[in-house]
PDB file of C-alpha atoms in Angstrom:
ATOM      1  CA  UNK A   8    -110.632 -22.465 -21.674  1.00 53.00           C
ATOM      2  CA  UNK A   9    -107.457 -20.411 -21.912  1.00 52.00           C
ATOM      3  CA  UNK A  10    -106.274 -21.752 -18.538  1.00 54.00           C
ATOM      4  CA  UNK A  11    -106.847 -25.323 -19.700  1.00 54.00           C
ATOM      5  CA  UNK A  12    -104.666 -24.585 -22.765  1.00 56.00           C
ATOM      6  CA  UNK A  13    -101.859 -23.242 -20.554  1.00 56.00           C
ATOM      7  CA  UNK A  14    -102.030 -26.341 -18.361  1.00 56.00           C
ATOM      8  CA  UNK A  15    -101.761 -28.612 -21.404  1.00 57.00           C
ATOM      9  CA  UNK A  16     -98.786 -26.626 -22.723  1.00 59.00           C
ATOM     10  CA  UNK A  17     -97.056 -26.873 -19.336  1.00 58.00           C
ATOM     11  CA  UNK A  18     -97.649 -30.634 -19.189  1.00 58.00           C
ATOM     12  CA  UNK A  19     -96.340 -31.054 -22.735  1.00 58.00           C
ATOM     13  CA  UNK A  20     -93.283 -28.919 -21.951  1.00 52.00           C
ATOM     14  CA  UNK A  21     -92.635 -30.874 -18.754  1.00 50.00           C
ATOM     15  CA  UNK A  22     -93.105 -34.161 -20.634  1.00 52.00           C
ATOM     16  CA  UNK A  23     -90.696 -33.023 -23.342  1.00 50.00           C
ATOM     17  CA  UNK A  24     -88.157 -32.062 -20.688  1.00 46.00           C
ATOM     18  CA  UNK A  25     -88.474 -35.452 -18.968  1.00 43.00           C
ATOM     19  CA  UNK A  26     -88.189 -37.298 -22.302  1.00 43.00           C
ATOM     20  CA  UNK A  27     -85.111 -35.234 -23.186  1.00 48.00           C
ATOM     21  CA  UNK A  28     -83.455 -35.971 -19.831  1.00 43.00           C
ATOM     22  CA  UNK A  29     -84.242 -39.688 -20.130  1.00 42.00           C
ATOM     23  CA  UNK A  30     -82.803 -39.750 -23.657  1.00 45.00           C
ATOM     24  CA  UNK A  31     -79.619 -38.048 -22.445  1.00 44.00           C
ATOM     25  CA  UNK A  32     -79.279 -40.525 -19.574  1.00 40.00           C
ATOM     26  CA  UNK A  33     -79.897 -43.459 -21.897  1.00 44.00           C
ATOM     27  CA  UNK A  34     -77.283 -42.197 -24.342  1.00 42.00           C
ATOM     28  CA  UNK A  35     -74.769 -41.857 -21.521  1.00 42.00           C
ATOM     29  CA  UNK A  36     -75.565 -45.389 -20.389  1.00 41.00           C
ATOM     30  CA  UNK A  37     -75.068 -46.844 -23.869  1.00 39.00           C
ATOM     31  CA  UNK A  38     -71.308 -46.422 -23.832  1.00 37.00           C
ATOM     32  CA  UNK A  39     -69.030 -49.454 -23.564  1.00 41.00           C
ATOM     33  CA  UNK A  40     -68.751 -48.909 -19.832  1.00 44.00           C
ATOM     34  CA  UNK A  41     -64.948 -48.790 -19.864  1.00 56.00           C
ATOM     35  CA  UNK A  42     -63.651 -46.300 -17.371  1.00 65.00           C
ATOM     36  CA  UNK A  43     -61.203 -43.813 -18.797  1.00 70.00           C
ATOM     37  CA  UNK A  44     -57.666 -44.970 -18.090  1.00 71.00           C
ATOM     38  CA  UNK A  45     -55.826 -43.002 -15.480  1.00 87.00           C
ATOM     39  CA  UNK A  46     -52.575 -41.530 -16.734  1.00 95.00           C
ATOM     40  CA  UNK A  47     -50.868 -42.891 -19.816  1.00 97.00           C
ATOM     41  CA  UNK A  48     -52.511 -45.896 -21.464  1.00 97.00           C
ATOM     42  CA  UNK A  49     -50.334 -48.834 -22.498  1.00 98.00           C
ATOM     43  CA  UNK A  50     -52.202 -51.646 -24.230  1.00 98.00           C
ATOM     44  CA  UNK A  51     -50.708 -55.071 -23.508  1.00 98.00           C
ATOM     45  CA  UNK A  52     -51.529 -58.146 -25.587  1.00 98.00           C
ATOM     46  CA  UNK A  53     -50.839 -61.593 -24.122  1.00 98.00           C
ATOM     47  CA  UNK A  54     -51.047 -64.946 -25.879  1.00 96.00           C
ATOM     48  CA  UNK A  55     -48.976 -68.107 -25.920  1.00 90.00           C
ATOM     49  CA  UNK A  56     -46.101 -67.287 -25.993  1.00 91.00           C
ATOM     50  CA  UNK A  57     -45.946 -63.575 -26.710  1.00 96.00           C
ATOM     51  CA  UNK A  58     -46.434 -60.370 -24.780  1.00 97.00           C
ATOM     52  CA  UNK A  59     -46.484 -57.074 -26.672  1.00 98.00           C
ATOM     53  CA  UNK A  60     -47.147 -53.444 -25.757  1.00 98.00           C
ATOM     54  CA  UNK A  61     -48.342 -50.507 -27.833  1.00 97.00           C
ATOM     55  CA  UNK A  62     -45.792 -48.202 -26.229  1.00 97.00           C
ATOM     56  CA  UNK A  63     -42.230 -48.617 -25.047  1.00 97.00           C
ATOM     57  CA  UNK A  64     -41.598 -45.033 -23.900  1.00 98.00           C
ATOM     58  CA  UNK A  65     -43.987 -43.495 -21.367  1.00 98.00           C
ATOM     59  CA  UNK A  66     -43.859 -40.407 -19.167  1.00 98.00           C
ATOM     60  CA  UNK A  67     -43.407 -40.810 -15.414  1.00 98.00           C
ATOM     61  CA  UNK A  68     -46.589 -40.787 -13.353  1.00 98.00           C
ATOM     62  CA  UNK A  69     -49.751 -42.824 -13.540  1.00 98.00           C
ATOM     63  CA  UNK A  70     -49.674 -45.550 -16.180  1.00 98.00           C
ATOM     64  CA  UNK A  71     -52.643 -47.797 -16.926  1.00 98.00           C
ATOM     65  CA  UNK A  72     -51.815 -51.151 -18.470  1.00 98.00           C
ATOM     66  CA  UNK A  73     -54.851 -52.523 -20.323  1.00 98.00           C
ATOM     67  CA  UNK A  74     -54.079 -56.229 -20.641  1.00 98.00           C
ATOM     68  CA  UNK A  75     -55.932 -58.346 -23.206  1.00 98.00           C
ATOM     69  CA  UNK A  76     -55.377 -62.106 -23.105  1.00 98.00           C
ATOM     70  CA  UNK A  77     -56.242 -63.939 -26.311  1.00 96.00           C
ATOM     71  CA  UNK A  78     -55.166 -67.263 -24.816  1.00 92.00           C
ATOM     72  CA  UNK A  79     -55.211 -70.099 -25.304  1.00 94.00           C
ATOM     73  CA  UNK A  80     -54.618 -70.209 -21.543  1.00 94.00           C
ATOM     74  CA  UNK A  81     -54.728 -68.090 -18.424  1.00 96.00           C
ATOM     75  CA  UNK A  82     -51.827 -65.642 -18.009  1.00 97.00           C
ATOM     76  CA  UNK A  83     -50.581 -63.116 -15.476  1.00 98.00           C
ATOM     77  CA  UNK A  84     -48.700 -59.831 -15.687  1.00 98.00           C
ATOM     78  CA  UNK A  85     -45.806 -58.782 -13.465  1.00 98.00           C
ATOM     79  CA  UNK A  86     -44.284 -55.296 -13.645  1.00 98.00           C
ATOM     80  CA  UNK A  87     -40.748 -55.150 -12.210  1.00 98.00           C
ATOM     81  CA  UNK A  88     -38.260 -52.300 -12.160  1.00 98.00           C
ATOM     82  CA  UNK A  89     -34.752 -53.546 -12.921  1.00 98.00           C
ATOM     83  CA  UNK A  90     -31.515 -52.764 -14.724  1.00 97.00           C
ATOM     84  CA  UNK A  91     -31.530 -56.233 -16.312  1.00 97.00           C
ATOM     85  CA  UNK A  92     -32.481 -56.865 -19.939  1.00 98.00           C
ATOM     86  CA  UNK A  93     -35.955 -58.360 -20.382  1.00 98.00           C
ATOM     87  CA  UNK A  94     -34.581 -61.633 -21.741  1.00 97.00           C
ATOM     88  CA  UNK A  95     -32.032 -62.094 -18.941  1.00 98.00           C
ATOM     89  CA  UNK A  96     -34.077 -62.023 -15.715  1.00 98.00           C
ATOM     90  CA  UNK A  97     -32.794 -64.354 -12.963  1.00 98.00           C
ATOM     91  CA  UNK A  98     -34.513 -67.739 -12.881  1.00 98.00           C
ATOM     92  CA  UNK A  99     -35.664 -69.860  -9.956  1.00 97.00           C
ATOM     93  CA  UNK A 100     -33.946 -73.123  -9.230  1.00 95.00           C
ATOM     94  CA  UNK A 101     -36.509 -74.931 -11.405  1.00 89.00           C
ATOM     95  CA  UNK A 102     -35.131 -73.051 -14.421  1.00 93.00           C
ATOM     96  CA  UNK A 103     -38.698 -72.531 -15.674  1.00 93.00           C
ATOM     97  CA  UNK A 104     -39.741 -69.226 -14.109  1.00 97.00           C
ATOM     98  CA  UNK A 105     -38.368 -65.879 -12.968  1.00 98.00           C
ATOM     99  CA  UNK A 106     -37.010 -65.632  -9.431  1.00 98.00           C
ATOM    100  CA  UNK A 107     -39.376 -62.944  -8.221  1.00 97.00           C
ATOM    101  CA  UNK A 108     -37.427 -62.753  -4.924  1.00 97.00           C
ATOM    102  CA  UNK A 109     -34.206 -61.644  -6.628  1.00 98.00           C
ATOM    103  CA  UNK A 110     -32.732 -58.470  -5.156  1.00 98.00           C
ATOM    104  CA  UNK A 111     -32.186 -57.247  -8.730  1.00 98.00           C
ATOM    105  CA  UNK A 112     -35.952 -57.050  -9.302  1.00 98.00           C
ATOM    106  CA  UNK A 113     -38.326 -54.597  -7.658  1.00 98.00           C
ATOM    107  CA  UNK A 114     -41.926 -55.626  -8.123  1.00 98.00           C
ATOM    108  CA  UNK A 115     -44.139 -52.594  -8.692  1.00 98.00           C
ATOM    109  CA  UNK A 116     -47.397 -54.467  -9.217  1.00 98.00           C
ATOM    110  CA  UNK A 117     -49.143 -57.167 -11.162  1.00 98.00           C
ATOM    111  CA  UNK A 118     -52.273 -59.121 -11.928  1.00 98.00           C
ATOM    112  CA  UNK A 119     -52.862 -62.851 -11.534  1.00 97.00           C
ATOM    113  CA  UNK A 120     -55.409 -65.053 -13.238  1.00 96.00           C
ATOM    114  CA  UNK A 121     -55.985 -63.099 -16.458  1.00 98.00           C
ATOM    115  CA  UNK A 122     -58.341 -65.527 -18.163  1.00 97.00           C
ATOM    116  CA  UNK A 123     -58.518 -66.173 -21.886  1.00 97.00           C
ATOM    117  CA  UNK A 124     -60.576 -63.653 -23.889  1.00 97.00           C
ATOM    118  CA  UNK A 125     -60.648 -61.111 -21.059  1.00 98.00           C
ATOM    119  CA  UNK A 126     -59.278 -57.609 -20.669  1.00 98.00           C
ATOM    120  CA  UNK A 127     -58.166 -56.232 -17.313  1.00 98.00           C
ATOM    121  CA  UNK A 128     -56.487 -53.032 -16.198  1.00 97.00           C
ATOM    122  CA  UNK A 129     -53.651 -52.296 -13.818  1.00 98.00           C
ATOM    123  CA  UNK A 130     -52.818 -48.699 -12.885  1.00 98.00           C
ATOM    124  CA  UNK A 131     -49.444 -47.977 -11.298  1.00 98.00           C
ATOM    125  CA  UNK A 132     -47.432 -44.879 -10.443  1.00 98.00           C
ATOM    126  CA  UNK A 133     -44.094 -45.312 -12.218  1.00 98.00           C
ATOM    127  CA  UNK A 134     -40.963 -43.256 -11.670  1.00 98.00           C
ATOM    128  CA  UNK A 135     -38.294 -42.910 -14.380  1.00 98.00           C
ATOM    129  CA  UNK A 136     -36.499 -46.172 -15.089  1.00 98.00           C
ATOM    130  CA  UNK A 137     -36.449 -49.481 -16.941  1.00 98.00           C
ATOM    131  CA  UNK A 138     -39.366 -51.866 -16.369  1.00 98.00           C
ATOM    132  CA  UNK A 139     -39.934 -55.432 -17.515  1.00 98.00           C
ATOM    133  CA  UNK A 140     -43.446 -56.811 -17.977  1.00 98.00           C
ATOM    134  CA  UNK A 141     -43.709 -60.595 -17.992  1.00 98.00           C
ATOM    135  CA  UNK A 142     -45.912 -63.609 -17.415  1.00 98.00           C
ATOM    136  CA  UNK A 143     -44.302 -65.885 -14.837  1.00 97.00           C
ATOM    137  CA  UNK A 144     -46.451 -68.969 -15.165  1.00 95.00           C
ATOM    138  CA  UNK A 145     -44.269 -72.044 -15.577  1.00 92.00           C
ATOM    139  CA  UNK A 146     -42.389 -71.771 -18.871  1.00 94.00           C
ATOM    140  CA  UNK A 147     -44.206 -68.678 -20.133  1.00 96.00           C
ATOM    141  CA  UNK A 148     -41.322 -66.243 -19.532  1.00 97.00           C
ATOM    142  CA  UNK A 149     -38.887 -68.642 -21.207  1.00 96.00           C
ATOM    143  CA  UNK A 150     -41.350 -68.977 -24.082  1.00 96.00           C
ATOM    144  CA  UNK A 151     -41.036 -65.232 -24.775  1.00 97.00           C
ATOM    145  CA  UNK A 152     -43.771 -63.630 -22.691  1.00 98.00           C
ATOM    146  CA  UNK A 153     -41.969 -60.423 -21.763  1.00 98.00           C
ATOM    147  CA  UNK A 154     -41.648 -56.811 -22.901  1.00 98.00           C
ATOM    148  CA  UNK A 155     -40.055 -53.598 -21.674  1.00 98.00           C
ATOM    149  CA  UNK A 156     -41.361 -50.166 -20.826  1.00 98.00           C
ATOM    150  CA  UNK A 157     -38.966 -47.272 -20.410  1.00 98.00           C
ATOM    151  CA  UNK A 158     -40.304 -44.502 -18.169  1.00 98.00           C
ATOM    152  CA  UNK A 159     -38.873 -41.013 -18.725  1.00 97.00           C
TER     153      UNK A 159
END
């Protein structure tokens, strides 16, 4: 009878251990699922016709831009290094969008097709300098969809 009692205690202990491990795994799986940003996080908010950031000054290194588009249309995000003011970027011949081929702009990265009510991330390695973030869909830049980030 004593051996039967030990067997029951072992089964209960093993069951408790399994239940505890499953609870821990379930708790870990109940997070939002967002991966931790790599480097410095800069939240970017896009909507017609504004683009804002939570930070203007960031340290050099990895920077994660977390872009949230509240619409009412699809947007994009370009990150260019330049010595030009954000509101004075060179325009294409159509006069409606930035000339992304200008020698005064160095594209570091970007995201296309950021749909309304979505959040996407872009992680870049940035060296010290002046960067302009902008949406270059027709008329969006001219409408005010730009911001700066200064990397120190």
